Coordinates of C-alpha atoms in Angstrom, one line a residue:
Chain W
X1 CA 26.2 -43.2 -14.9
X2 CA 24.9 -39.5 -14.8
X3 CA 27.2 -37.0 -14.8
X4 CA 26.2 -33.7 -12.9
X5 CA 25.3 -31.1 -13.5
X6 CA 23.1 -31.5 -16.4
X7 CA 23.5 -28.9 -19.5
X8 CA 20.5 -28.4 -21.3
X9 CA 20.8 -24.7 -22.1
X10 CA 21.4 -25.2 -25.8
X11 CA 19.8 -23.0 -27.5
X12 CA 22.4 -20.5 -25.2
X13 CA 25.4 -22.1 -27.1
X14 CA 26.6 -25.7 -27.3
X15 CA 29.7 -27.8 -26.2
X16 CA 32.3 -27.7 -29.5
X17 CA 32.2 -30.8 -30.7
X18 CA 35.4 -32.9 -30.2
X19 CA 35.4 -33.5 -33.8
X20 CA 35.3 -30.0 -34.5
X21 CA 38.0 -29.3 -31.6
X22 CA 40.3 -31.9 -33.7
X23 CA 39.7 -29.9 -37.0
X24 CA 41.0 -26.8 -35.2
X25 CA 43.8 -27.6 -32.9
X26 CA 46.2 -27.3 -36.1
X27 CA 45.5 -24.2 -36.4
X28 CA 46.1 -22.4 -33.6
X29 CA 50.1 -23.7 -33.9
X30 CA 52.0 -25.1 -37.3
X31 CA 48.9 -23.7 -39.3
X32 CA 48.9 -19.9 -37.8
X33 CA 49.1 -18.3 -41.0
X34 CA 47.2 -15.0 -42.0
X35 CA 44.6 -16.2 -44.8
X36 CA 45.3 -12.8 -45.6
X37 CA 49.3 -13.2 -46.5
X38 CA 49.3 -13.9 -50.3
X39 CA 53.2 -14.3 -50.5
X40 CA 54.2 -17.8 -48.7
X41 CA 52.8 -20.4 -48.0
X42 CA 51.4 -19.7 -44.5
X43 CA 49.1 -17.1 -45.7
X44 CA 47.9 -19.9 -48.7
X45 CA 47.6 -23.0 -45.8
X46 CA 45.3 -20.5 -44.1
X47 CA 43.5 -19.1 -47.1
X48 CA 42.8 -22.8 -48.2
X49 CA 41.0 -24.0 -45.0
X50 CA 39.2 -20.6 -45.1
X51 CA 37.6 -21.9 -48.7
X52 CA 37.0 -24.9 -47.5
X53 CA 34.9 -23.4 -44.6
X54 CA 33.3 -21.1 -46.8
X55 CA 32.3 -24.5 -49.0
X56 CA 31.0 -26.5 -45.7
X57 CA 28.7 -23.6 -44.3
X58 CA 27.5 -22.9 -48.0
X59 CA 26.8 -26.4 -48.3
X60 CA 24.3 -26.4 -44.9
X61 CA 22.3 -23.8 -46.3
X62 CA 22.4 -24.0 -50.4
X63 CA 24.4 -21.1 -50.8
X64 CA 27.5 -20.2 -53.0
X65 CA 31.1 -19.8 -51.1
X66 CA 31.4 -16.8 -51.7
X67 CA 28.4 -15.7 -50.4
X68 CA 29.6 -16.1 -47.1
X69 CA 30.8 -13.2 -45.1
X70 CA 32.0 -14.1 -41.4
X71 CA 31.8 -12.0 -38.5
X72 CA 32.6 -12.7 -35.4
X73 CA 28.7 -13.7 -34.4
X74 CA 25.2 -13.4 -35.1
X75 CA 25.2 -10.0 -33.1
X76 CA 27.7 -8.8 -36.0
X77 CA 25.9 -10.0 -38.6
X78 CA 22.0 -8.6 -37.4
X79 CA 23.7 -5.4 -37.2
X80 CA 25.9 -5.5 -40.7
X81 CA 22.7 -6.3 -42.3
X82 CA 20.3 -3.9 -40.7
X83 CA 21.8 -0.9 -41.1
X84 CA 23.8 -1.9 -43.8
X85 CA 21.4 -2.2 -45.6
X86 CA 19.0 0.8 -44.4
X87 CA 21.9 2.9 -45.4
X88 CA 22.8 1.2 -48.6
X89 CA 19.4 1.7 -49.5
X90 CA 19.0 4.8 -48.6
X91 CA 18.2 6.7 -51.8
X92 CA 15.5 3.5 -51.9
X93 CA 13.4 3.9 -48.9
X94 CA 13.9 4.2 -44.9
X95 CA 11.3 1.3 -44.2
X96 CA 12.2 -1.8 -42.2
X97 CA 9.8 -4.3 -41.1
X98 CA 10.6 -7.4 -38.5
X99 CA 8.3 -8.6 -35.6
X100 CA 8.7 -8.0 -31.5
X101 CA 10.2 -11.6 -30.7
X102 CA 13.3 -10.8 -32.8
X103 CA 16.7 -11.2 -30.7
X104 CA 18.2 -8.2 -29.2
X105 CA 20.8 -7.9 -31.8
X106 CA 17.8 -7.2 -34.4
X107 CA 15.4 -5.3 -32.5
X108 CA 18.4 -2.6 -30.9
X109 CA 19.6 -2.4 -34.3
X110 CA 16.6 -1.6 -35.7
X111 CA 15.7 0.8 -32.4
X112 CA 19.4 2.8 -33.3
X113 CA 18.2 3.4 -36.8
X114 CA 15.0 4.8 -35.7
X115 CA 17.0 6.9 -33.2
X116 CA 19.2 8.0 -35.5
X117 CA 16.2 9.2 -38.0
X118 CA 17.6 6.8 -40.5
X119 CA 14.3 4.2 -40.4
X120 CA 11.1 4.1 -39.9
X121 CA 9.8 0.8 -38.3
X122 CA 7.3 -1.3 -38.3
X123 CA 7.2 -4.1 -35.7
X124 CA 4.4 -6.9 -35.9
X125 CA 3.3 -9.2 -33.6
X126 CA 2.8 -12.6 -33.7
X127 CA 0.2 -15.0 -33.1
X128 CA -0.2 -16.9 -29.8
X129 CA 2.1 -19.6 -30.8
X130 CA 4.4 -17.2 -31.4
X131 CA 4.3 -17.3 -35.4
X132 CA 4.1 -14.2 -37.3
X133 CA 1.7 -14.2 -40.2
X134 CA 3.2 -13.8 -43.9
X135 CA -0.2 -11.7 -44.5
X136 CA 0.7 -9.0 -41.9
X137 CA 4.1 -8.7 -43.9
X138 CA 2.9 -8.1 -47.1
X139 CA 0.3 -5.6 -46.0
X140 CA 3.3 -3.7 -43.7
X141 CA 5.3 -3.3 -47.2
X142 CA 5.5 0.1 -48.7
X143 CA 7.2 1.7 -51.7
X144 CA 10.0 3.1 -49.1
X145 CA 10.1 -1.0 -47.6
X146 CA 13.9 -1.8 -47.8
X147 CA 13.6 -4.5 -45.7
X148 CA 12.3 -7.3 -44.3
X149 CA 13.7 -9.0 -41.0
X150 CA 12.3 -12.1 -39.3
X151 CA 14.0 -14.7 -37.9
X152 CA 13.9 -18.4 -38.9
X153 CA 13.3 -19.9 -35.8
X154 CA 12.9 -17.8 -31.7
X155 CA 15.8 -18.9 -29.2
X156 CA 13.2 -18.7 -26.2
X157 CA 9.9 -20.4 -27.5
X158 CA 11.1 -22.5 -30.6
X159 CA 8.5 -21.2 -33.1
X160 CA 9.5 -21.4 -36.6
X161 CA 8.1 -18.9 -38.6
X162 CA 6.3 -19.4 -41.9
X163 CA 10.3 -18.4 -43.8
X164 CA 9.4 -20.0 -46.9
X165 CA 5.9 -17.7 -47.9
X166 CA 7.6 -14.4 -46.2
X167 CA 10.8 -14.8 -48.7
X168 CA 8.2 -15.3 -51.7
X169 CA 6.2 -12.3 -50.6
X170 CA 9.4 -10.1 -50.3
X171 CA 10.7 -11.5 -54.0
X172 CA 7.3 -10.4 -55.3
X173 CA 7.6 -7.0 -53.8
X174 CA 11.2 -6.9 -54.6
X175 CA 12.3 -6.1 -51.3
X176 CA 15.5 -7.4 -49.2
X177 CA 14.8 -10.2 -46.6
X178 CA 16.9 -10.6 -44.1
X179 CA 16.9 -14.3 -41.4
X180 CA 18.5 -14.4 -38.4
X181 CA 18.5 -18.3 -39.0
X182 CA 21.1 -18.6 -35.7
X183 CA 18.8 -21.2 -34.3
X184 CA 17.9 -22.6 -37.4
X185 CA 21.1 -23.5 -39.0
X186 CA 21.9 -27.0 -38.7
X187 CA 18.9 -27.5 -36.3
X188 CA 16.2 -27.5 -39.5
X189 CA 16.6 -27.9 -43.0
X190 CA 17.6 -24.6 -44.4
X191 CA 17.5 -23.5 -48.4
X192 CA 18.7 -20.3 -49.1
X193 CA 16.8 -20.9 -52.5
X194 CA 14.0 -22.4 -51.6
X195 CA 13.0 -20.3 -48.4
X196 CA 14.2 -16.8 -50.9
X197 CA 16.5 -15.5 -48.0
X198 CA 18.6 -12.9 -48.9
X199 CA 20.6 -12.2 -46.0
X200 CA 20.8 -14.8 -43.0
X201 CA 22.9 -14.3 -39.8
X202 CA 24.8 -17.5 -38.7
X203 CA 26.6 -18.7 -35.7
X204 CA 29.8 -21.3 -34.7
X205 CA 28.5 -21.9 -31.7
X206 CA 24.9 -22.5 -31.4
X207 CA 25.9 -25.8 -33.5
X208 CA 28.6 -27.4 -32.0
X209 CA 31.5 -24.9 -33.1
X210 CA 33.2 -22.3 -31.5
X211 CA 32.4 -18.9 -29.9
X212 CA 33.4 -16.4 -31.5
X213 CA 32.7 -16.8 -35.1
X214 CA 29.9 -16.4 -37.2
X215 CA 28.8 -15.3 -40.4
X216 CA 26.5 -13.4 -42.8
X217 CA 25.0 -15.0 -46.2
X218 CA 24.5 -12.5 -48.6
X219 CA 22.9 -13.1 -51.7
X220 CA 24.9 -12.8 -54.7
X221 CA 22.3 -12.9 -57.9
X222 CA 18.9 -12.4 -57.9
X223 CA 19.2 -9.8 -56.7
X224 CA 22.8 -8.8 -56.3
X225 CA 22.7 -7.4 -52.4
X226 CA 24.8 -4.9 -51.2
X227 CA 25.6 -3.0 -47.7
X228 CA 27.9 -0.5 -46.4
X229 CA 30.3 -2.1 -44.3
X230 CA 30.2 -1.3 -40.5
X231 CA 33.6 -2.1 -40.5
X232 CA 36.3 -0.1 -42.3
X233 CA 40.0 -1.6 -42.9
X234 CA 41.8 -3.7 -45.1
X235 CA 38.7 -4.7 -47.2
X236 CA 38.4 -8.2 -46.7
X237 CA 35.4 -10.6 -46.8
X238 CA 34.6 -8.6 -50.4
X239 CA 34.9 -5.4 -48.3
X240 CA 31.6 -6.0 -46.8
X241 CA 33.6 -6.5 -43.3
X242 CA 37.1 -6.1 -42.8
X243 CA 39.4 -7.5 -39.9
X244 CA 42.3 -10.4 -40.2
X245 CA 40.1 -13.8 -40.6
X246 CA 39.8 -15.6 -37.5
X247 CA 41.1 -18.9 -39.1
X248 CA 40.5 -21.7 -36.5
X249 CA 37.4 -20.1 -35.5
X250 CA 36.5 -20.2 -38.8
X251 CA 37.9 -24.0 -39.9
X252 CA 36.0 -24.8 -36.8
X253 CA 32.9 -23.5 -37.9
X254 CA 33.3 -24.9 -41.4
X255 CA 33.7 -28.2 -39.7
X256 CA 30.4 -27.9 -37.2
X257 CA 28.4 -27.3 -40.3
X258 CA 30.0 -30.1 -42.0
X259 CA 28.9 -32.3 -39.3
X260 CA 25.4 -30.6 -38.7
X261 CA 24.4 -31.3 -42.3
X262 CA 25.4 -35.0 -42.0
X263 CA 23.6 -35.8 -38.8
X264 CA 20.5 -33.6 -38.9
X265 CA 18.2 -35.5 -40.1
X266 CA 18.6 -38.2 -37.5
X267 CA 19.7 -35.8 -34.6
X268 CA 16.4 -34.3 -35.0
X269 CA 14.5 -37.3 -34.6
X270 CA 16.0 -37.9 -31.9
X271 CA 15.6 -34.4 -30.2
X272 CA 12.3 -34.1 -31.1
X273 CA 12.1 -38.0 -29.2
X274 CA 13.5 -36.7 -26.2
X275 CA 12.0 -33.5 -26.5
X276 CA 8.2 -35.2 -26.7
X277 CA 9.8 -38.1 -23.5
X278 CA 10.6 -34.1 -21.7
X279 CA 7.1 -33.1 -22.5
X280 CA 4.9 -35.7 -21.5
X281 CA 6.6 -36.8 -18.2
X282 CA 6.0 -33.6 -17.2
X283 CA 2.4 -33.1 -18.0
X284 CA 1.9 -36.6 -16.3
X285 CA 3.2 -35.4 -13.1
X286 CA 2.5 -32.0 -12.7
X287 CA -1.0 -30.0 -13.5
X288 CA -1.7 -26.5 -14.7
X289 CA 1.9 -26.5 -16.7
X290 CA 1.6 -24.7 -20.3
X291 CA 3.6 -24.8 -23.3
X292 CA 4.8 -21.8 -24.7
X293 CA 5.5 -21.7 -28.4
X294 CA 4.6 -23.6 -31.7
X295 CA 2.8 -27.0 -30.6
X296 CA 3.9 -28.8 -33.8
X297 CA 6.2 -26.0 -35.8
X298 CA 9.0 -25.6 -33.1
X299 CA 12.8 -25.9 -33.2
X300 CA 13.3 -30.1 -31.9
X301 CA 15.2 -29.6 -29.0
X302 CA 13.1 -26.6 -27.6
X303 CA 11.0 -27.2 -24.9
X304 CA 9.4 -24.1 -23.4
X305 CA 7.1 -24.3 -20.6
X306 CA 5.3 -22.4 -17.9
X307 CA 4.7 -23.9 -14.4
X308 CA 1.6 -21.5 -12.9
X309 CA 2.3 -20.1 -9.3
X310 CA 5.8 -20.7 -9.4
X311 CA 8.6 -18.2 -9.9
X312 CA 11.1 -18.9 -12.7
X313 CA 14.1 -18.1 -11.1
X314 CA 13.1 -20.1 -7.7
X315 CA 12.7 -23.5 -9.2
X316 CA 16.0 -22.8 -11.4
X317 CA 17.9 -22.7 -7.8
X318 CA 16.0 -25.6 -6.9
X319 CA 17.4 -27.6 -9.6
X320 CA 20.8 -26.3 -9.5
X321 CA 22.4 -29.4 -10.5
X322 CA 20.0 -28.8 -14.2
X323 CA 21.5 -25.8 -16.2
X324 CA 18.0 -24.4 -18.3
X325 CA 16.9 -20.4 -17.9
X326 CA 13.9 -18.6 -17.3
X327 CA 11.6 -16.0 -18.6
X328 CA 11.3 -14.9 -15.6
X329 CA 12.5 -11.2 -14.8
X330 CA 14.7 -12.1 -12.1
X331 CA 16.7 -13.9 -14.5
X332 CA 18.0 -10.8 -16.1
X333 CA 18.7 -7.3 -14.9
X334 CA 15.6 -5.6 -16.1
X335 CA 13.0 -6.6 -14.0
X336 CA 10.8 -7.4 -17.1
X337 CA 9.6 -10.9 -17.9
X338 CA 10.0 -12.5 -21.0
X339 CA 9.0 -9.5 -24.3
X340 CA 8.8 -12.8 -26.3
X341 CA 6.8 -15.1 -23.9
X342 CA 4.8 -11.7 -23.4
X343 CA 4.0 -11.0 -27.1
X344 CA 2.3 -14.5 -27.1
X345 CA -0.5 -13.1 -25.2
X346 CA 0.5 -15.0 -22.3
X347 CA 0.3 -13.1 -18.8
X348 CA 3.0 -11.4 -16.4
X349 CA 2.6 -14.0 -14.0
X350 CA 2.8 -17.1 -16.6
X351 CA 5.8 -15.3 -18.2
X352 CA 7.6 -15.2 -15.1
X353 CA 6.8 -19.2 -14.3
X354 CA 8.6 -20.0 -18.0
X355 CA 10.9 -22.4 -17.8
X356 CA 13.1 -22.5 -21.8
X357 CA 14.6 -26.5 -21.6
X358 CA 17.5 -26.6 -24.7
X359 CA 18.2 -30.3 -25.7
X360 CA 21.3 -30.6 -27.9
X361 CA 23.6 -33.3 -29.4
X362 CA 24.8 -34.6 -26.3
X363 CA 21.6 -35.4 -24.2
X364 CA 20.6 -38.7 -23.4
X365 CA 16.9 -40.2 -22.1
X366 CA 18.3 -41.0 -19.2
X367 CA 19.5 -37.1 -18.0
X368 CA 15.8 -36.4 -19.7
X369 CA 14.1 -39.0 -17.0
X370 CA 16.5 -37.4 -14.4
X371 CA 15.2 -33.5 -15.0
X372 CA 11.6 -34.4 -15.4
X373 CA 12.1 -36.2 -11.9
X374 CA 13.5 -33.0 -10.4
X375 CA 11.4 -30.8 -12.0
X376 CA 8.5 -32.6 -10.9
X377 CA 9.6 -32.0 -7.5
X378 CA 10.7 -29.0 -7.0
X379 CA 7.2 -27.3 -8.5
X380 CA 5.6 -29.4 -5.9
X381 CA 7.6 -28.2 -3.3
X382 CA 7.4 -24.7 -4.3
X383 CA 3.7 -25.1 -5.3
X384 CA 3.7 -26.0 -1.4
X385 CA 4.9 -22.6 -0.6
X386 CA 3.0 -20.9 -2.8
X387 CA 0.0 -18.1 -1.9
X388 CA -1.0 -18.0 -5.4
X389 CA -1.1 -21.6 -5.3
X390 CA -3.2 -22.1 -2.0
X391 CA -5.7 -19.4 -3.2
X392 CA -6.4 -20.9 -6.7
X393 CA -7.1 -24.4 -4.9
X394 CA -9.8 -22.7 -2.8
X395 CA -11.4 -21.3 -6.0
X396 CA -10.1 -17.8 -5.9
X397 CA -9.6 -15.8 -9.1
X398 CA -6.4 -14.4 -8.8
X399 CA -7.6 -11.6 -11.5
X400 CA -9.9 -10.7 -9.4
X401 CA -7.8 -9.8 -6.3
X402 CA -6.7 -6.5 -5.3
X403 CA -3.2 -6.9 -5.1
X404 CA -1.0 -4.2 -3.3
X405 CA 2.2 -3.8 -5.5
X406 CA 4.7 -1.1 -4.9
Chain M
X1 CA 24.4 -14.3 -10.0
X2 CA 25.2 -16.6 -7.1
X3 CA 23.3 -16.5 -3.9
X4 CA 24.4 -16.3 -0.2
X5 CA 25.0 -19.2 1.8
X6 CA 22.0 -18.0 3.9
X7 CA 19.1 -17.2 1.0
X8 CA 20.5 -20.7 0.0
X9 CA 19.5 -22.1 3.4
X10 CA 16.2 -20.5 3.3
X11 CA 15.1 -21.7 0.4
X12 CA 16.2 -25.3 0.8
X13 CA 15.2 -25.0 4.2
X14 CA 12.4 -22.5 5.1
X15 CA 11.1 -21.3 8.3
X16 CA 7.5 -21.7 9.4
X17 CA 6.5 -22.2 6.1
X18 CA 2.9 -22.6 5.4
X19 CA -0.4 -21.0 6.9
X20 CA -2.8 -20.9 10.2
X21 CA -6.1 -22.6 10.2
X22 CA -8.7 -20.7 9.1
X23 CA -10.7 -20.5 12.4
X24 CA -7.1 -19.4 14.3
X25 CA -7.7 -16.5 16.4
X26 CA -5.5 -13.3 16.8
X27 CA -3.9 -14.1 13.7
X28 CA -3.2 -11.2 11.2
X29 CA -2.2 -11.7 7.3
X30 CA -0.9 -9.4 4.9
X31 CA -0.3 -10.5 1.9
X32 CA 1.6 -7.6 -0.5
X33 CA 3.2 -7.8 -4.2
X34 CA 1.2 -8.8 -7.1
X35 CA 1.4 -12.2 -9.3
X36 CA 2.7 -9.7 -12.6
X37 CA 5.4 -8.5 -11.0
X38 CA 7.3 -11.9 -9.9
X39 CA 6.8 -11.6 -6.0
X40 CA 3.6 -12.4 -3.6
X41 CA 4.4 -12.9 0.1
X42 CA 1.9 -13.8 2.1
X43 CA 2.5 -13.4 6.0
X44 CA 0.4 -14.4 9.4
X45 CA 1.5 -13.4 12.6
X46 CA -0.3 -14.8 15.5
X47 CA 0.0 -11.8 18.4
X48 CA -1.0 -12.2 21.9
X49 CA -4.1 -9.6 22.4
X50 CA -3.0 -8.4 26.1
X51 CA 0.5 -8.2 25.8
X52 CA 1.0 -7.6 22.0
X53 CA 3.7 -10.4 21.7
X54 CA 4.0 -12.3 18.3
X55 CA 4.1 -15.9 19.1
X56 CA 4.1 -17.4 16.3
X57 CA 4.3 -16.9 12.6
X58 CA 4.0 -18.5 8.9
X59 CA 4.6 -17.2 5.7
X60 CA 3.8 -18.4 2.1
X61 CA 5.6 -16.9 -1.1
X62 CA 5.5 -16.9 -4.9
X63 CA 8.7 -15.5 -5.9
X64 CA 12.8 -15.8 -6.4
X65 CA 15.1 -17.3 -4.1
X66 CA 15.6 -14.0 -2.7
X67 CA 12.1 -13.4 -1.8
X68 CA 11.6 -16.9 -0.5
X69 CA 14.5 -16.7 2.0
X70 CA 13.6 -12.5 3.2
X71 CA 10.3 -13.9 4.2
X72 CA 11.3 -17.0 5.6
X73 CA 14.1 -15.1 7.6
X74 CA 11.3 -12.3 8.6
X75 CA 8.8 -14.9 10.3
X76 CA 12.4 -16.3 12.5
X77 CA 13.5 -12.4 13.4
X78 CA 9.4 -11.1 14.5
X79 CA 8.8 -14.5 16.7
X80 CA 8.9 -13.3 20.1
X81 CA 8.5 -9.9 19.1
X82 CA 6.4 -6.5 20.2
X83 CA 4.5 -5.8 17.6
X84 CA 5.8 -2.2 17.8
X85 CA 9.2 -3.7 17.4
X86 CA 8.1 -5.4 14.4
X87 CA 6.7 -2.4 12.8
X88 CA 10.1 -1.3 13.4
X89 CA 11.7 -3.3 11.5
X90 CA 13.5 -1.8 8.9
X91 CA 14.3 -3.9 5.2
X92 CA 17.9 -2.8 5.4
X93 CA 18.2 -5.7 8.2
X94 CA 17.0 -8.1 6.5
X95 CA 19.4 -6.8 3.2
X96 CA 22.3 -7.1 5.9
X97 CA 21.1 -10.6 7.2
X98 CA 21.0 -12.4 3.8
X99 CA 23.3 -10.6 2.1
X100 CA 21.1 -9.2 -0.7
X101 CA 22.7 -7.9 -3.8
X102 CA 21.2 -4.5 -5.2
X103 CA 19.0 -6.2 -7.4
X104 CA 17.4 -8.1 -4.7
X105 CA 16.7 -5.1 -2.5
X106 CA 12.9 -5.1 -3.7
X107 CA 12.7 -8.7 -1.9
X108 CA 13.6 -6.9 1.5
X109 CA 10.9 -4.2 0.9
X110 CA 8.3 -6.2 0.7
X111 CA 9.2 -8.5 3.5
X112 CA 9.1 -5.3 5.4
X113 CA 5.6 -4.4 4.0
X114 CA 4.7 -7.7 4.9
X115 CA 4.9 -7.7 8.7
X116 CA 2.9 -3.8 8.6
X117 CA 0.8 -5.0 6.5
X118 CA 0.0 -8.4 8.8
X119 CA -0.1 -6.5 11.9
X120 CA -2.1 -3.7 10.6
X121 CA -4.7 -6.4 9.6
X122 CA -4.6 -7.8 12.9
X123 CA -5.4 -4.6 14.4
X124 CA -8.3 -4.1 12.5
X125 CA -9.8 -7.7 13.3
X126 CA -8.9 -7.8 16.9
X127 CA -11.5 -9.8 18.9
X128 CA -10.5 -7.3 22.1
X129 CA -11.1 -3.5 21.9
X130 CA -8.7 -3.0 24.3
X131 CA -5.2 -2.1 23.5
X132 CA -2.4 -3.6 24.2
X133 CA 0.3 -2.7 26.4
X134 CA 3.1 -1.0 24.7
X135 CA 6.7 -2.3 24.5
X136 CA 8.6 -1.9 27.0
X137 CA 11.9 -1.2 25.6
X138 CA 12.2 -0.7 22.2

C-alpha cells in the first residue's frame, strides 16, 4: 500500500534511520554525560561512545579517529576549512581555487574572504555535464595557491567530479585540498587516501543520521594540516573547534556511517535501479525532457531533469502529494534560477523547468511507478496551458521572439 | 511557502484556459514576460467592435502557480467588461483577490500588462475604423 505523500527530496536530508534512532535514544537520558567530564564516570560513558563514532565515520572514508573533527554540519565545516585555512596560511599565499557549482557554504565563504581582502579567488566552471576539469585546476595553481576546494559530488545535478586526479594534482603542487564530500559520504565509495583529500566536510544527516551534527576530516600526516579555529573556547576537538560535544548527535552519526558502509554497495545498486526505472518511464511518456548532470558519473539516487515549457515551481504544486524541488527561481527567494543548472550551459528557461528527484534508502519501485505516473501527467496538463508550448508545436523559435519582459 | 485556497483553485482548476481559433475576429492577444525569467502569459480577449464589451476571453501561461491562477482569475474579472474598465484594472486587485504574498506581486503585474497589452493589440487590428462607444460608467 502507498503511503502519501512521497519523500524523495534526499539529497535535502534523509529520514534517521530507526537503527540509528535506537543507537541514540540512550543518550539523551541515563547516558547524558559530558564527553568532556574527565572525573566520573558520566563524562568517560560519553567520551567512549564519542571514540567509537570517531572510529565508524573514520572507517567510511579511510581515515584515522582522530582525524575527525565534528561540527555541527557541513556549513561549519566549509567555513572552518576555508578560511581556516586562508588564514592559517596566510604567510603562504592568499590564493583559493574551487568551481561555481560549489554549495553556498563554500562559495559565501570563499566570497567573505575576498571581501575581507584576505583571498583572491579563482572560480572555474565546469563542463556541460557539470564536471570540472582536473586540467583547469592545475593551470589555476600559483605559488600564493593555498587551496583547493571542490566538492565530491553537486546536491542539485549529481555530477561527481574527477576527486581522485584533482587530489594528485594538488599533492604534486603541494597544496591543501579541501572536499565537501556531504553528498558523497556513504552514497560513493570514498578514500581519503586514495582520492588525496585533505580536508572533507561531512554530514549526519544527508545519510540517515541526525540533523545537527557533522564533521571535518583533517589530514593528519602527509601533510600535517592545520587551521585557525573559528571557534574559540574550551579547546576541544584538538582546539580546531571548541563547544561541549553533541554526544547523541554524534553516536548517531557514528552509527549512520556504520550502517552506510555496510549497505552501500548494494543500496547503490539499487538506487541507481530505481533511479534508471525513474528515468526511462519518464522519457517514454513525455518528449522534449532533458537531463541535467553527469549521464553515467552521477550520485545513484540523483535524478535531475528539465521538462521544456513548463515552470518548476507549477508542476511541484501539481504533484503535491511528491516532495522533490526545483531549479526553478520561484522556488527560492532570489528570483534567480538554478547558478548550478545555469553554469552547465543550459538556458534560463530550461533552468527554471528543472525538476532535482532524490531517491534514498527508503524508496521502493512501486512510489517510483507512482511519480513517473504523476509526473507524466501533470507536464501534460501544464504543457496544455502552456504559450511556449503551443508556439514551439507550430514551429516557432522561441529565441527568436521578441519578448516584452519588465 | 503555502498557497491560498484560491491560487490553489486556479491552478487545479483554471478558467478559460486555452486559445481562439486562428481566423476568430475581434480578438486581441498580448502576450508579456519572457521564457528566462519564469513567467509568459499569453491573453486573448474577444471585444465587441460597436460597443467595446469583452465577451469572452482565454489565457495560456508558462509560469508558477501564482502566475497561473492571476491569469486565470484576470480572464473571469474582464468577461463582461468595457474595455476602458479593463485598462483600468489595477494588479493590486488581483494581489487582494488571490491573496499574493510579496514575492508573488510580479505575477499580478503582468496579469495587469496582459489585458493592456491584449486590448492595445486589438485596437491596432480592429476590422472597424470606427470607435467604439465609451463606458458608460466607469
Amino acid at each position: 500500500m502507498l503511503k502519501l505523500p512521497i519523500y524523495m527530496d534526499n539529497h535535502a536530508t534523509t529520514p534517521t534511520d530507526p537503527r540509528v534512532l535506537e543507537a541514540m535514544l540512550p543518550y539523551f537520558t541515563e547516558k547524558f554525560g559530558n564527553a568532556a567530564s574527565r572525573n566520573h564516570s558520566f563524562g568517560w560513558e560519553a567520551e567512549e561512545a564519542v571514540d567509537r563514532a570517531r572510529q565508524q565515520i573514520a572507517a567510511l572514508i579511510n581515515a584515522k579517529p582522530k582525524e575527525i573533527i565534528f561540527t555541527s554540519g557541513a556549513t561549519e565545516s566549509d567555513n572552518l576549512s576555508i578560511k581556516g585555512i586562508v588564514e592559517f596560511y596566510k604567510d603562504k599565499g592568499n590564493h583559493v581555487i574551487t568551481c561555481v557549482t560549489e554549495h553556498k557554504a563554500v562559495l559565501d565563504s570563499c566570497r567573505a574572504l575576498e571581501r575581507a581582502g584576505k583571498a583572491v579567488v579563482t572560480y572555474l566552471p565546469v563542463d556541460k555535464y557539470g564536471m570540472v576539469d582536473p586540467d583547469d585546476v592545475r593551470k589555476a595553481i600559483t605559488d600564493k595557491t593555498v587551496l583547493i576546494t571542490i566538492m565530491y559530488a553537486n546536491n542539485e545535478i549529481g555530477t561527481i567530479h574527477p576527486v581522485r586526479e584533482i587530489g594528485r594534482i594538488a599533492k604534486e603542487k603541494g597544496v591543501i585540498f579541501h572536499c565537501d564530500a556531504v553528498q558523497a559520504a556513504g552514497k560513493v565509495p570514498l578514500d581519503v587516501e586514495r582520492d588525496g583529500i585533505d580536508l572533507a566536510s561531512l554530514s549526519a544527516h544527508k545519510l540517515y543520521g541526525p540533523k545537527g551534527i557533522g564533521a571535518l576530516y583533517v589530514r593528519s600526516k602527509g601533510p600535517r594540516v592545520r587551521l585557525t579555529a573559528q571557534m574559540d573556547g574550551g579547546g576541544h576537538e584538538r582546539g580546531m573547534r571548541s563547544g561541549t560535544l553533541n554526544v547523541t548527535g554524534i553516536v548517531g552519526f557514528g552509527k549512520a556511517c556504520e550502517v552506510a558502509q555496510g549497505e552501500m554497495v548494494e543500496e547503490a545498486r539499487r538506487l541507481t535501479d530505481l533511479r534508471n526505472r525513474l528515468q526511462a518511464g519518464i522519457f517514454e511518456r513525455l518528449d522534449e525532457v532533458s537531463l541535467n548532470g553527469h549521464p553515467t558519473e552521477r550520485l545513484p539516487g540523483n535524478l535531475n531533469l528539465s521538462f521544456a515549457y513548463v515552470e518548476g515551481e507549477s508542476l511541484l504544486m501539481g504533484i503535491s502529494d511528491v516532495a522533490v524541488s526545483s531549479g526553478s527561481a520561484c522556488t527560492s527567494a532570489t528570483l534567480e534560477p538554478s547558478y548550478v543548472i545555469r553554469a552547465l550551459g543550459v538556458s534560463d528557461e530550461l533552468a527554471h523547468s528543472s525538476i532535482r528527484f532524490g531517491l534514498g534508502r527508503f524508496n521502493t519501485a512501486e512510489e517510483v511507478d507512482f511519480v513517473t505516473d504523476r509526473i507524466a501527467r501533470e507536464v501534460t496538463r501544464l504543457r496544455d496551458m502552456s504559450p511556449l508550448y503551443e508556439m514551439a508545436k507550430e514551429g516557432i523559435d522561441l529565441k527568436s521572439v521578441a519578448w516584452k519582459a519588465d | 511557502m503555502a498557497y491560498s485556497d484560491k491560487v490553489i483553485d486556479h491552478y487545479n482548476n483554471p478558467r478559460n484556459v486555452g486559445s481562439f481559433a486562428k481566423d476568430e475576429e475581434n480578438v486581441g492577444t498580448g502576450v508579456v514576460g519572457a521564457p528566462e525569467c519564469g513567467d509568459v502569459m499569453k491573453l486573448q480577449l474577444k471585444i465587441n467592435p460597436e460597443s467595446g464589451m469583452i465577451e469572452d476571453a482565454r489565457f495560456k501561461t508558462f509560469g508558477c502557480g501564482s502566475a497561473i491562477a492571476s491569469s486565470s482569475y484576470v480572464t473571469e474579472l474582464v468577461k463582461g467588461k468595457h474595455i476602458d474598465e479593463a485598462m483600468a484594472i489595477k494588479n493590486s486587485a488581483i494581489v487582494k483577490e488571490l491573496n499574493l504574498p510579496p514575492v508573488k506581486i510580479h505575477c499580478s503585474v503582468l496579469a495587469e500588462d496582459a489585458i493592456k497589452a491584449a486590448i492595445t493589440d486589438w485596437r491596432k487590428h480592429r476590422v472597424t475604423d470606427e470607435t467604439p462607444k465609451k463606458a458608460e460608467s466607469v
